């Protein structure tokens, strides 16, 4: 099979700190820093969390990445924010150039990185279709031939001759995607386009990318939506801290990504610096320790009992609270939620251990949770603390066999084990 993209030892670094001359005072301070032997005059260590990616005043966005993509292959690219995904796509799209390494690409490329880039607010939608099409490499004849399809896909027929400055952001994104998607490329690069637009348009985008993939074109798809990655791609690359962490089948890649990012708490105080799920938490009552009862392989008991042990710390006297928990599958699909009854908090400046139980009749697989503490009288509006991607656990095939007597459970049957079908006499 012919190669569409070949990436060899690809690296990209950016200079940290000021990039302009600045004032005389700034120049003097920098000169003094060099005289005193400071090796990183432009670096701001407080702004960089990953010190291992900082070197001599530069930040390595990508470092020594190698992989090959064949023609007709649909490749998913996943990783945390800051892992290097967008930098990789910008290098592939020739928006920026590598510090080291090389990229070989064979075929016409369409990039949907920042959809709508190049639109002029004073021009109409029709005029911007021609302008954006030209920027993306289409000839005027190609744009004219595709115009009806582009407008129909974007769903803006009534506003085609209206200046784009009067469009909503969603309309602009739909039009930008429609132009790029009808470029008819050999290689299509898509970066998180599905994070915008309404559900109907997102489904239309998925369908378009599916049809491009089925036509034998090469597709690179970056998304935090792991369900979409699983649906569209057969192979996935996982990036972490600018380096290649995994390259292989999508199911394994998703599992690797989730396992790398799920928080495992094993001792008191380990959750203190874990990022919270929302910015509006008062943390007057907060998680100190979380644990789920499981065997040596991380599996919950065969009867599906989920036993949660949590240590909470109160910073002041509080009203009663409740705990809400959502269980997610390996690809971050929400399986279901459960809530505790009303609980009394610890005393001010004190800690207390709580044990909660539920029963999960889940199919075999790996799961994790999001968990929140909220004021019992606020209806969930006042949240004290909340964590995503915690409490990983497994449900084994053996436990399903033991519980149901069936040893041929298939993942295609879904997450939940439903009650048996019973005949009803009429």
mmCIF file of C-alpha atoms in Angstrom:
data_model
loop_
_atom_site.group_PDB
_atom_site.id
_atom_site.type_symbol
_atom_site.label_atom_id
_atom_site.label_comp_id
_atom_site.label_asym_id
_atom_site.label_seq_id
_atom_site.Cartn_x
_atom_site.Cartn_y
_atom_site.Cartn_z
ATOM 1 C CA UNK A 1 0.000 0.000 0.000
ATOM 2 C CA UNK A 2 1.314 3.434 -0.973
ATOM 3 C CA UNK A 3 2.398 5.895 1.705
ATOM 4 C CA UNK A 4 0.378 9.118 2.055
ATOM 5 C CA UNK A 5 2.309 10.731 4.935
ATOM 6 C CA UNK A 6 5.711 9.887 6.366
ATOM 7 C CA UNK A 7 6.914 11.601 9.542
ATOM 8 C CA UNK A 8 10.553 11.204 10.575
ATOM 9 C CA UNK A 9 12.071 12.505 13.840
ATOM 10 C CA UNK A 10 9.667 15.456 13.786
ATOM 11 C CA UNK A 11 10.346 18.108 16.441
ATOM 12 C CA UNK A 12 9.113 21.641 17.036
ATOM 13 C CA UNK A 13 10.213 24.071 19.727
ATOM 14 C CA UNK A 14 9.100 27.597 20.582
ATOM 15 C CA UNK A 15 10.992 30.347 22.361
ATOM 16 C CA UNK A 16 9.569 31.299 25.739
ATOM 17 C CA UNK A 17 9.094 34.802 27.058
ATOM 18 C CA UNK A 18 9.538 38.072 25.202
ATOM 19 C CA UNK A 19 10.210 37.979 21.456
ATOM 20 C CA UNK A 20 10.589 41.739 20.888
ATOM 21 C CA UNK A 21 13.279 44.146 21.939
ATOM 22 C CA UNK A 22 11.197 45.794 24.646
ATOM 23 C CA UNK A 23 12.235 48.810 26.689
ATOM 24 C CA UNK A 24 15.783 49.897 27.520
ATOM 25 C CA UNK A 25 15.152 48.620 31.050
ATOM 26 C CA UNK A 26 14.158 45.174 29.733
ATOM 27 C CA UNK A 27 17.236 45.031 27.506
ATOM 28 C CA UNK A 28 19.446 45.990 30.457
ATOM 29 C CA UNK A 29 17.857 43.346 32.697
ATOM 30 C CA UNK A 30 18.385 40.666 30.056
ATOM 31 C CA UNK A 31 22.007 41.704 29.496
ATOM 32 C CA UNK A 32 22.596 41.602 33.253
ATOM 33 C CA UNK A 33 21.023 38.155 33.413
ATOM 34 C CA UNK A 34 23.397 36.860 30.766
ATOM 35 C CA UNK A 35 26.377 38.378 32.567
ATOM 36 C CA UNK A 36 25.301 36.638 35.769
ATOM 37 C CA UNK A 37 25.096 33.315 33.946
ATOM 38 C CA UNK A 38 21.350 32.868 33.861
ATOM 39 C CA UNK A 39 20.750 30.296 31.135
ATOM 40 C CA UNK A 40 17.022 30.969 30.657
ATOM 41 C CA UNK A 41 16.536 34.750 30.378
ATOM 42 C CA UNK A 42 13.325 34.411 28.386
ATOM 43 C CA UNK A 43 11.714 31.566 30.343
ATOM 44 C CA UNK A 44 8.913 32.010 32.831
ATOM 45 C CA UNK A 45 9.051 28.808 34.934
ATOM 46 C CA UNK A 46 5.746 29.631 36.656
ATOM 47 C CA UNK A 47 3.968 29.487 33.299
ATOM 48 C CA UNK A 48 5.348 26.076 32.347
ATOM 49 C CA UNK A 49 4.007 23.070 34.255
ATOM 50 C CA UNK A 50 6.042 20.457 32.392
ATOM 51 C CA UNK A 51 9.643 21.351 33.177
ATOM 52 C CA UNK A 52 11.018 18.404 31.212
ATOM 53 C CA UNK A 53 9.853 20.105 27.986
ATOM 54 C CA UNK A 54 11.750 23.326 28.721
ATOM 55 C CA UNK A 55 15.348 23.668 27.581
ATOM 56 C CA UNK A 56 17.501 26.799 27.332
ATOM 57 C CA UNK A 57 14.562 29.165 27.189
ATOM 58 C CA UNK A 58 12.631 27.058 24.661
ATOM 59 C CA UNK A 59 9.579 24.840 24.962
ATOM 60 C CA UNK A 60 9.419 21.581 22.980
ATOM 61 C CA UNK A 61 5.859 21.268 21.641
ATOM 62 C CA UNK A 62 6.877 18.090 19.751
ATOM 63 C CA UNK A 63 9.973 15.967 20.104
ATOM 64 C CA UNK A 64 11.211 13.108 17.900
ATOM 65 C CA UNK A 65 7.837 11.901 16.577
ATOM 66 C CA UNK A 66 7.894 9.091 13.992
ATOM 67 C CA UNK A 67 5.062 7.299 12.184
ATOM 68 C CA UNK A 68 3.737 6.564 8.697
ATOM 69 C CA UNK A 69 0.181 6.817 7.319
ATOM 70 C CA UNK A 70 -0.874 4.805 4.288
ATOM 71 C CA UNK A 71 -3.231 5.955 1.548
ATOM 72 C CA UNK A 72 -6.868 5.427 2.473
ATOM 73 C CA UNK A 73 -6.122 5.096 6.181
ATOM 74 C CA UNK A 74 -8.238 6.903 8.786
ATOM 75 C CA UNK A 75 -6.006 7.890 11.705
ATOM 76 C CA UNK A 76 -7.184 9.256 15.046
ATOM 77 C CA UNK A 77 -4.924 11.547 17.072
ATOM 78 C CA UNK A 78 -5.686 11.953 20.767
ATOM 79 C CA UNK A 79 -3.991 13.389 23.835
ATOM 80 C CA UNK A 80 -4.477 15.895 26.634
ATOM 81 C CA UNK A 81 -4.511 19.634 25.990
ATOM 82 C CA UNK A 82 -0.920 20.663 25.357
ATOM 83 C CA UNK A 83 0.148 17.193 24.215
ATOM 84 C CA UNK A 84 1.212 18.519 20.800
ATOM 85 C CA UNK A 85 -1.779 17.551 18.640
ATOM 86 C CA UNK A 86 -2.450 20.958 17.098
ATOM 87 C CA UNK A 87 1.276 21.602 16.600
ATOM 88 C CA UNK A 88 1.536 18.317 14.696
ATOM 89 C CA UNK A 89 -1.371 19.240 12.430
ATOM 90 C CA UNK A 90 0.031 22.717 11.784
ATOM 91 C CA UNK A 91 3.317 21.127 10.717
ATOM 92 C CA UNK A 92 1.467 18.734 8.419
ATOM 93 C CA UNK A 93 -0.541 21.636 6.982
ATOM 94 C CA UNK A 94 2.595 23.729 6.369
ATOM 95 C CA UNK A 95 1.265 26.509 8.629
ATOM 96 C CA UNK A 96 4.539 26.296 10.526
ATOM 97 C CA UNK A 97 7.787 24.444 9.906
ATOM 98 C CA UNK A 98 9.678 21.922 12.040
ATOM 99 C CA UNK A 99 12.725 22.651 14.146
ATOM 100 C CA UNK A 100 14.062 19.224 13.256
ATOM 101 C CA UNK A 101 12.918 16.194 11.284
ATOM 102 C CA UNK A 102 10.873 16.044 8.104
ATOM 103 C CA UNK A 103 7.409 15.371 6.712
ATOM 104 C CA UNK A 104 6.651 13.763 3.341
ATOM 105 C CA UNK A 105 3.099 14.157 2.017
ATOM 106 C CA UNK A 106 1.726 12.737 -1.208
ATOM 107 C CA UNK A 107 -1.545 14.228 -2.416
ATOM 108 C CA UNK A 108 -3.709 17.324 -2.180
ATOM 109 C CA UNK A 109 -4.315 18.397 1.433
ATOM 110 C CA UNK A 110 -7.376 20.054 2.989
ATOM 111 C CA UNK A 111 -6.981 21.257 6.576
ATOM 112 C CA UNK A 112 -9.879 22.021 8.890
ATOM 113 C CA UNK A 113 -7.861 23.429 11.766
ATOM 114 C CA UNK A 114 -9.417 26.814 12.479
ATOM 115 C CA UNK A 115 -12.573 26.730 10.402
ATOM 116 C CA UNK A 116 -13.543 30.096 8.937
ATOM 117 C CA UNK A 117 -10.003 31.501 8.980
ATOM 118 C CA UNK A 118 -9.713 33.940 6.089
ATOM 119 C CA UNK A 119 -13.359 35.028 6.103
ATOM 120 C CA UNK A 120 -13.820 38.781 5.610
ATOM 121 C CA UNK A 121 -16.640 40.187 7.763
ATOM 122 C CA UNK A 122 -17.649 42.822 5.217
ATOM 123 C CA UNK A 123 -18.050 40.296 2.371
ATOM 124 C CA UNK A 124 -21.168 38.205 1.858
ATOM 125 C CA UNK A 125 -21.331 34.492 2.461
ATOM 126 C CA UNK A 126 -21.145 33.869 -1.299
ATOM 127 C CA UNK A 127 -18.067 36.088 -1.696
ATOM 128 C CA UNK A 128 -16.397 34.430 1.280
ATOM 129 C CA UNK A 129 -17.003 30.986 -0.208
ATOM 130 C CA UNK A 130 -14.951 32.008 -3.234
ATOM 131 C CA UNK A 131 -12.334 33.751 -1.063
ATOM 132 C CA UNK A 132 -11.986 30.836 1.372
ATOM 133 C CA UNK A 133 -12.005 28.290 -1.440
ATOM 134 C CA UNK A 134 -9.134 30.131 -3.107
ATOM 135 C CA UNK A 135 -7.171 30.208 0.164
ATOM 136 C CA UNK A 136 -7.672 26.438 0.472
ATOM 137 C CA UNK A 137 -6.395 25.867 -3.075
ATOM 138 C CA UNK A 138 -9.602 25.564 -5.132
ATOM 139 C CA UNK A 139 -9.945 27.220 -8.531
ATOM 140 C CA UNK A 140 -12.905 29.498 -9.260
ATOM 141 C CA UNK A 141 -14.397 26.813 -11.517
ATOM 142 C CA UNK A 142 -14.164 24.249 -8.720
ATOM 143 C CA UNK A 143 -15.872 26.607 -6.275
ATOM 144 C CA UNK A 144 -18.640 27.395 -8.787
ATOM 145 C CA UNK A 145 -19.202 23.685 -9.447
ATOM 146 C CA UNK A 146 -19.407 22.945 -5.727
ATOM 147 C CA UNK A 147 -21.292 26.096 -4.665
ATOM 148 C CA UNK A 148 -24.764 24.567 -4.412
ATOM 149 C CA UNK A 149 -23.457 21.588 -2.450
ATOM 150 C CA UNK A 150 -21.472 23.868 -0.112
ATOM 151 C CA UNK A 151 -24.447 26.127 0.591
ATOM 152 C CA UNK A 152 -26.799 23.170 1.074
ATOM 153 C CA UNK A 153 -24.370 21.491 3.474
ATOM 154 C CA UNK A 154 -23.924 24.693 5.503
ATOM 155 C CA UNK A 155 -27.686 25.319 5.620
ATOM 156 C CA UNK A 156 -27.408 29.092 5.064
ATOM 157 C CA UNK A 157 -29.301 29.470 1.756
ATOM 158 C CA UNK A 158 -31.358 32.439 2.991
ATOM 159 C CA UNK A 159 -28.264 34.297 4.195
ATOM 160 C CA UNK A 160 -25.872 33.582 1.321
ATOM 161 C CA UNK A 161 -25.820 37.220 0.160
ATOM 162 C CA UNK A 162 -25.704 38.684 3.681
ATOM 163 C CA UNK A 163 -22.378 40.046 5.026
ATOM 164 C CA UNK A 164 -20.638 37.504 7.246
ATOM 165 C CA UNK A 165 -20.351 40.089 10.056
ATOM 166 C CA UNK A 166 -24.072 39.499 10.638
ATOM 167 C CA UNK A 167 -23.639 35.705 10.924
ATOM 168 C CA UNK A 168 -23.611 33.944 14.245
ATOM 169 C CA UNK A 169 -20.400 32.113 15.145
ATOM 170 C CA UNK A 170 -22.179 28.804 14.437
ATOM 171 C CA UNK A 171 -23.179 29.924 10.936
ATOM 172 C CA UNK A 172 -19.612 30.998 10.194
ATOM 173 C CA UNK A 173 -18.241 27.648 11.356
ATOM 174 C CA UNK A 174 -20.794 25.716 9.273
ATOM 175 C CA UNK A 175 -19.879 27.671 6.161
ATOM 176 C CA UNK A 176 -16.144 27.270 6.787
ATOM 177 C CA UNK A 177 -16.466 23.514 7.282
ATOM 178 C CA UNK A 178 -18.658 23.202 4.186
ATOM 179 C CA UNK A 179 -16.048 24.918 1.990
ATOM 180 C CA UNK A 180 -13.147 22.838 3.297
ATOM 181 C CA UNK A 181 -15.105 19.573 3.205
ATOM 182 C CA UNK A 182 -15.899 20.018 -0.495
ATOM 183 C CA UNK A 183 -12.281 20.611 -1.518
ATOM 184 C CA UNK A 184 -12.101 16.950 -2.620
ATOM 185 C CA UNK A 185 -8.605 16.337 -1.210
ATOM 186 C CA UNK A 186 -6.503 13.193 -1.150
ATOM 187 C CA UNK A 187 -5.650 13.992 2.494
ATOM 188 C CA UNK A 188 -8.163 15.535 4.922
ATOM 189 C CA UNK A 189 -6.889 16.931 8.257
ATOM 190 C CA UNK A 190 -9.579 17.707 10.851
ATOM 191 C CA UNK A 191 -8.938 19.283 14.260
ATOM 192 C CA UNK A 192 -11.793 19.254 16.792
ATOM 193 C CA UNK A 193 -14.357 20.653 14.345
ATOM 194 C CA UNK A 194 -17.078 18.606 16.018
ATOM 195 C CA UNK A 195 -16.724 20.608 19.228
ATOM 196 C CA UNK A 196 -18.754 23.395 17.619
ATOM 197 C CA UNK A 197 -22.136 23.577 15.981
ATOM 198 C CA UNK A 198 -25.411 21.967 16.940
ATOM 199 C CA UNK A 199 -25.999 18.212 17.192
ATOM 200 C CA UNK A 200 -27.570 17.970 13.740
ATOM 201 C CA UNK A 201 -24.595 19.684 12.109
ATOM 202 C CA UNK A 202 -22.090 17.607 14.083
ATOM 203 C CA UNK A 203 -23.775 14.453 12.786
ATOM 204 C CA UNK A 204 -23.613 15.869 9.266
ATOM 205 C CA UNK A 205 -19.866 16.516 9.708
ATOM 206 C CA UNK A 206 -19.337 12.960 10.947
ATOM 207 C CA UNK A 207 -21.223 11.634 7.957
ATOM 208 C CA UNK A 208 -19.123 13.726 5.580
ATOM 209 C CA UNK A 209 -15.866 12.506 7.104
ATOM 210 C CA UNK A 210 -17.167 8.938 6.989
ATOM 211 C CA UNK A 211 -17.934 9.281 3.276
ATOM 212 C CA UNK A 212 -14.487 10.797 2.634
ATOM 213 C CA UNK A 213 -12.889 7.867 4.466
ATOM 214 C CA UNK A 214 -14.988 5.297 2.589
ATOM 215 C CA UNK A 215 -13.978 6.865 -0.738
ATOM 216 C CA UNK A 216 -10.379 5.812 -0.101
ATOM 217 C CA UNK A 217 -9.038 9.204 0.969
ATOM 218 C CA UNK A 218 -6.591 9.596 3.865
ATOM 219 C CA UNK A 219 -8.070 11.224 6.981
ATOM 220 C CA UNK A 220 -6.355 12.534 10.130
ATOM 221 C CA UNK A 221 -8.912 13.243 12.830
ATOM 222 C CA UNK A 222 -8.113 14.979 16.136
ATOM 223 C CA UNK A 223 -10.833 15.014 18.779
ATOM 224 C CA UNK A 224 -11.457 14.744 22.504
ATOM 225 C CA UNK A 225 -14.670 12.896 21.630
ATOM 226 C CA UNK A 226 -13.423 9.338 22.043
ATOM 227 C CA UNK A 227 -16.716 7.846 20.822
ATOM 228 C CA UNK A 228 -16.219 9.656 17.486
ATOM 229 C CA UNK A 229 -12.598 8.482 17.347
ATOM 230 C CA UNK A 230 -13.774 4.897 17.804
ATOM 231 C CA UNK A 231 -16.515 5.297 15.185
ATOM 232 C CA UNK A 232 -14.378 6.875 12.477
ATOM 233 C CA UNK A 233 -10.881 5.456 12.919
ATOM 234 C CA UNK A 234 -9.260 2.050 12.916
ATOM 235 C CA UNK A 235 -5.838 3.242 14.077
ATOM 236 C CA UNK A 236 -4.956 5.864 16.677
ATOM 237 C CA UNK A 237 -1.871 7.791 17.707
ATOM 238 C CA UNK A 238 -1.655 8.970 21.337
ATOM 239 C CA UNK A 239 0.537 11.985 22.099
ATOM 240 C CA UNK A 240 1.777 12.867 25.580
ATOM 241 C CA UNK A 241 4.026 15.810 26.470
ATOM 242 C CA UNK A 242 5.004 16.271 22.851
ATOM 243 C CA UNK A 243 6.062 12.665 22.308
ATOM 244 C CA UNK A 244 4.511 9.597 20.717
ATOM 245 C CA UNK A 245 3.043 7.454 23.497
ATOM 246 C CA UNK A 246 1.160 4.874 21.397
ATOM 247 C CA UNK A 247 0.538 3.960 17.766
ATOM 248 C CA UNK A 248 -1.811 1.082 17.026
ATOM 249 C CA UNK A 249 -5.436 -0.127 16.966
ATOM 250 C CA UNK A 250 -7.951 2.480 18.091
ATOM 251 C CA UNK A 251 -9.458 0.370 20.883
ATOM 252 C CA UNK A 252 -6.016 -0.088 22.457
ATOM 253 C CA UNK A 253 -5.117 3.563 21.914
ATOM 254 C CA UNK A 254 -8.265 4.798 23.655
ATOM 255 C CA UNK A 255 -7.607 2.414 26.553
ATOM 256 C CA UNK A 256 -4.009 3.682 26.802
ATOM 257 C CA UNK A 257 -5.108 7.312 26.762
ATOM 258 C CA UNK A 258 -7.794 6.823 29.419
ATOM 259 C CA UNK A 259 -5.508 4.759 31.667
ATOM 260 C CA UNK A 260 -2.818 7.456 31.480
ATOM 261 C CA UNK A 261 -5.258 10.182 32.528
ATOM 262 C CA UNK A 262 -7.415 8.482 35.149
ATOM 263 C CA UNK A 263 -6.436 9.572 38.664
ATOM 264 C CA UNK A 264 -5.592 6.753 41.041
ATOM 265 C CA UNK A 265 -5.664 7.755 44.700
ATOM 266 C CA UNK A 266 -3.752 5.488 47.063
ATOM 267 C CA UNK A 267 -2.979 7.621 50.077
ATOM 268 C CA UNK A 268 -4.458 10.414 52.143
ATOM 269 C CA UNK A 269 -3.743 13.830 50.649
ATOM 270 C CA UNK A 270 -3.055 12.548 47.114
ATOM 271 C CA UNK A 271 -6.045 14.434 45.705
ATOM 272 C CA UNK A 272 -4.986 17.808 47.083
ATOM 273 C CA UNK A 273 -3.434 19.052 43.843
ATOM 274 C CA UNK A 274 -5.547 17.093 41.364
ATOM 275 C CA UNK A 275 -7.310 19.469 38.892
ATOM 276 C CA UNK A 276 -10.960 19.977 39.731
ATOM 277 C CA UNK A 277 -13.786 19.457 37.258
ATOM 278 C CA UNK A 278 -15.188 22.989 37.558
ATOM 279 C CA UNK A 279 -13.906 26.424 38.473
ATOM 280 C CA UNK A 280 -16.862 27.513 40.620
ATOM 281 C CA UNK A 281 -16.260 25.105 43.521
ATOM 282 C CA UNK A 282 -15.929 26.550 47.014
ATOM 283 C CA UNK A 283 -14.019 23.470 48.301
ATOM 284 C CA UNK A 284 -15.259 24.131 51.830
ATOM 285 C CA UNK A 285 -15.877 20.387 51.817
ATOM 286 C CA UNK A 286 -13.336 18.527 49.687
ATOM 287 C CA UNK A 287 -12.085 15.090 48.714
ATOM 288 C CA UNK A 288 -8.918 13.954 50.467
ATOM 289 C CA UNK A 289 -8.958 10.263 49.543
ATOM 290 C CA UNK A 290 -11.022 8.081 47.205
ATOM 291 C CA UNK A 291 -10.912 4.324 46.832
ATOM 292 C CA UNK A 292 -13.068 1.572 45.363
ATOM 293 C CA UNK A 293 -12.989 -2.011 46.661
ATOM 294 C CA UNK A 294 -11.548 -4.333 44.009
ATOM 295 C CA UNK A 295 -9.349 -7.390 43.638
ATOM 296 C CA UNK A 296 -5.681 -7.466 42.611
ATOM 297 C CA UNK A 297 -6.652 -7.008 38.959
ATOM 298 C CA UNK A 298 -8.858 -3.987 39.642
ATOM 299 C CA UNK A 299 -12.160 -5.880 39.199
ATOM 300 C CA UNK A 300 -15.154 -5.220 41.409
ATOM 301 C CA UNK A 301 -16.893 -8.269 42.993
ATOM 302 C CA UNK A 302 -18.755 -10.658 40.686
ATOM 303 C CA UNK A 303 -22.152 -9.604 42.064
ATOM 304 C CA UNK A 304 -21.504 -6.057 40.779
ATOM 305 C CA UNK A 305 -21.172 -4.445 44.222
ATOM 306 C CA UNK A 306 -19.407 -1.088 43.990
ATOM 307 C CA UNK A 307 -17.992 -0.121 47.396
ATOM 308 C CA UNK A 308 -16.730 3.449 47.609
ATOM 309 C CA UNK A 309 -14.606 4.722 50.480
ATOM 310 C CA UNK A 310 -13.953 8.447 50.653
ATOM 311 C CA UNK A 311 -12.260 10.694 53.159
ATOM 312 C CA UNK A 312 -13.609 14.254 53.222
ATOM 313 C CA UNK A 313 -12.256 17.376 54.897
ATOM 314 C CA UNK A 314 -14.445 20.293 56.014
ATOM 315 C CA UNK A 315 -12.980 23.786 56.306
ATOM 316 C CA UNK A 316 -15.989 25.216 58.115
ATOM 317 C CA UNK A 317 -19.343 24.152 59.556
ATOM 318 C CA UNK A 318 -21.603 23.152 56.660
ATOM 319 C CA UNK A 319 -25.135 22.041 55.912
ATOM 320 C CA UNK A 320 -25.859 18.382 54.989
ATOM 321 C CA UNK A 321 -24.543 17.246 51.622
ATOM 322 C CA UNK A 322 -25.065 14.578 48.968
ATOM 323 C CA UNK A 323 -22.697 12.786 46.614
ATOM 324 C CA UNK A 324 -23.409 12.380 42.921
ATOM 325 C CA UNK A 325 -21.433 9.978 40.737
ATOM 326 C CA UNK A 326 -21.481 9.239 37.009
ATOM 327 C CA UNK A 327 -19.915 6.078 35.582
ATOM 328 C CA UNK A 328 -18.145 6.343 32.226
ATOM 329 C CA UNK A 329 -17.025 3.687 29.790
ATOM 330 C CA UNK A 330 -13.476 3.503 28.509
ATOM 331 C CA UNK A 331 -14.239 5.979 25.700
ATOM 332 C CA UNK A 332 -15.842 8.439 28.152
ATOM 333 C CA UNK A 333 -19.414 7.594 27.217
ATOM 334 C CA UNK A 334 -21.658 8.248 30.225
ATOM 335 C CA UNK A 335 -23.210 4.920 31.249
ATOM 336 C CA UNK A 336 -25.321 6.083 34.174
ATOM 337 C CA UNK A 337 -25.470 8.128 37.357
ATOM 338 C CA UNK A 338 -26.237 7.466 41.002
ATOM 339 C CA UNK A 339 -26.709 9.644 44.089
ATOM 340 C CA UNK A 340 -26.264 9.160 47.802
ATOM 341 C CA UNK A 341 -28.795 10.047 50.419
ATOM 342 C CA UNK A 342 -28.321 13.110 52.642
ATOM 343 C CA UNK A 343 -25.122 12.951 54.709
ATOM 344 C CA UNK A 344 -23.837 15.006 57.624
ATOM 345 C CA UNK A 345 -20.462 16.650 56.962
ATOM 346 C CA UNK A 346 -17.425 16.490 59.254
ATOM 347 C CA UNK A 347 -16.993 19.169 61.861
ATOM 348 C CA UNK A 348 -15.116 22.324 60.878
ATOM 349 C CA UNK A 349 -11.361 21.739 60.350
ATOM 350 C CA UNK A 350 -11.875 17.999 60.644
ATOM 351 C CA UNK A 351 -11.950 14.896 58.421
ATOM 352 C CA UNK A 352 -14.315 11.947 58.241
ATOM 353 C CA UNK A 353 -14.462 8.690 56.288
ATOM 354 C CA UNK A 354 -17.676 7.734 54.460
ATOM 355 C CA UNK A 355 -18.467 4.375 52.869
ATOM 356 C CA UNK A 356 -21.110 4.164 50.126
ATOM 357 C CA UNK A 357 -22.339 1.197 48.110
ATOM 358 C CA UNK A 358 -24.254 0.604 44.916
ATOM 359 C CA UNK A 359 -24.704 -2.305 42.529
ATOM 360 C CA UNK A 360 -23.633 -2.036 38.898
ATOM 361 C CA UNK A 361 -24.914 -4.635 36.456
ATOM 362 C CA UNK A 362 -22.402 -3.738 33.783
ATOM 363 C CA UNK A 363 -20.992 -5.667 30.861
ATOM 364 C CA UNK A 364 -17.300 -6.617 30.938
ATOM 365 C CA UNK A 365 -14.905 -3.746 30.386
ATOM 366 C CA UNK A 366 -13.029 -0.890 32.013
ATOM 367 C CA UNK A 367 -14.839 2.026 33.608
ATOM 368 C CA UNK A 368 -14.106 5.177 35.590
ATOM 369 C CA UNK A 369 -16.123 7.851 37.361
ATOM 370 C CA UNK A 370 -16.802 11.522 37.903
ATOM 371 C CA UNK A 371 -17.824 12.398 41.451
ATOM 372 C CA UNK A 372 -19.245 15.558 43.024
ATOM 373 C CA UNK A 373 -20.121 16.782 46.523
ATOM 374 C CA UNK A 374 -23.043 19.226 46.607
ATOM 375 C CA UNK A 375 -25.203 20.950 49.171
ATOM 376 C CA UNK A 376 -28.247 18.740 49.820
ATOM 377 C CA UNK A 377 -30.618 21.702 49.993
ATOM 378 C CA UNK A 378 -29.434 23.467 46.841
ATOM 379 C CA UNK A 379 -30.734 20.924 44.352
ATOM 380 C CA UNK A 380 -27.209 20.413 43.000
ATOM 381 C CA UNK A 381 -26.588 24.113 42.328
ATOM 382 C CA UNK A 382 -24.048 24.630 45.133
ATOM 383 C CA UNK A 383 -21.091 22.285 44.585
ATOM 384 C CA UNK A 384 -18.275 21.953 47.099
ATOM 385 C CA UNK A 385 -15.896 19.688 45.185
ATOM 386 C CA UNK A 386 -15.888 17.715 41.933
ATOM 387 C CA UNK A 387 -13.437 15.392 40.158
ATOM 388 C CA UNK A 388 -13.409 13.850 36.676
ATOM 389 C CA UNK A 389 -11.630 10.686 35.545
ATOM 390 C CA UNK A 390 -11.216 9.038 38.941
ATOM 391 C CA UNK A 391 -12.000 5.653 40.541
ATOM 392 C CA UNK A 392 -11.052 3.286 37.693
ATOM 393 C CA UNK A 393 -12.468 -0.232 37.938
ATOM 394 C CA UNK A 394 -13.016 -3.278 35.754
ATOM 395 C CA UNK A 395 -15.844 -5.731 35.256
ATOM 396 C CA UNK A 396 -14.473 -9.116 34.205
ATOM 397 C CA UNK A 397 -16.006 -11.539 31.729
ATOM 398 C CA UNK A 398 -15.698 -14.208 34.412
ATOM 399 C CA UNK A 399 -17.961 -12.217 36.722
ATOM 400 C CA UNK A 400 -20.619 -12.000 33.993
ATOM 401 C CA UNK A 401 -20.326 -15.734 33.379
ATOM 402 C CA UNK A 402 -20.644 -16.426 37.106
ATOM 403 C CA UNK A 403 -23.671 -14.174 37.426
ATOM 404 C CA UNK A 404 -25.566 -15.124 34.255
ATOM 405 C CA UNK A 405 -24.239 -18.543 33.288
ATOM 406 C CA UNK A 406 -23.265 -17.173 29.852
ATOM 407 C CA UNK A 407 -19.651 -17.272 28.714
ATOM 408 C CA UNK A 408 -20.129 -15.667 25.295
ATOM 409 C CA UNK A 409 -20.810 -12.060 26.292
ATOM 410 C CA UNK A 410 -19.982 -9.675 23.422
ATOM 411 C CA UNK A 411 -19.054 -5.973 23.728
ATOM 412 C CA UNK A 412 -21.593 -5.279 20.963
ATOM 413 C CA UNK A 413 -24.356 -6.180 23.436
ATOM 414 C CA UNK A 414 -23.837 -2.895 25.265
ATOM 415 C CA UNK A 415 -22.793 -1.735 28.707
ATOM 416 C CA UNK A 416 -25.741 -2.932 30.757
ATOM 417 C CA UNK A 417 -26.943 -6.394 31.667
ATOM 418 C CA UNK A 418 -30.726 -6.198 31.390
ATOM 419 C CA UNK A 419 -33.285 -8.436 33.027
ATOM 420 C CA UNK A 420 -34.423 -11.516 31.114
ATOM 421 C CA UNK A 421 -37.318 -11.218 28.700
ATOM 422 C CA UNK A 422 -40.433 -12.854 30.132
ATOM 423 C CA UNK A 423 -43.562 -13.885 28.295
ATOM 424 C CA UNK A 424 -46.747 -12.211 29.410
ATOM 425 C CA UNK A 425 -50.094 -13.969 29.100
ATOM 426 C CA UNK A 426 -52.782 -11.797 27.503
#
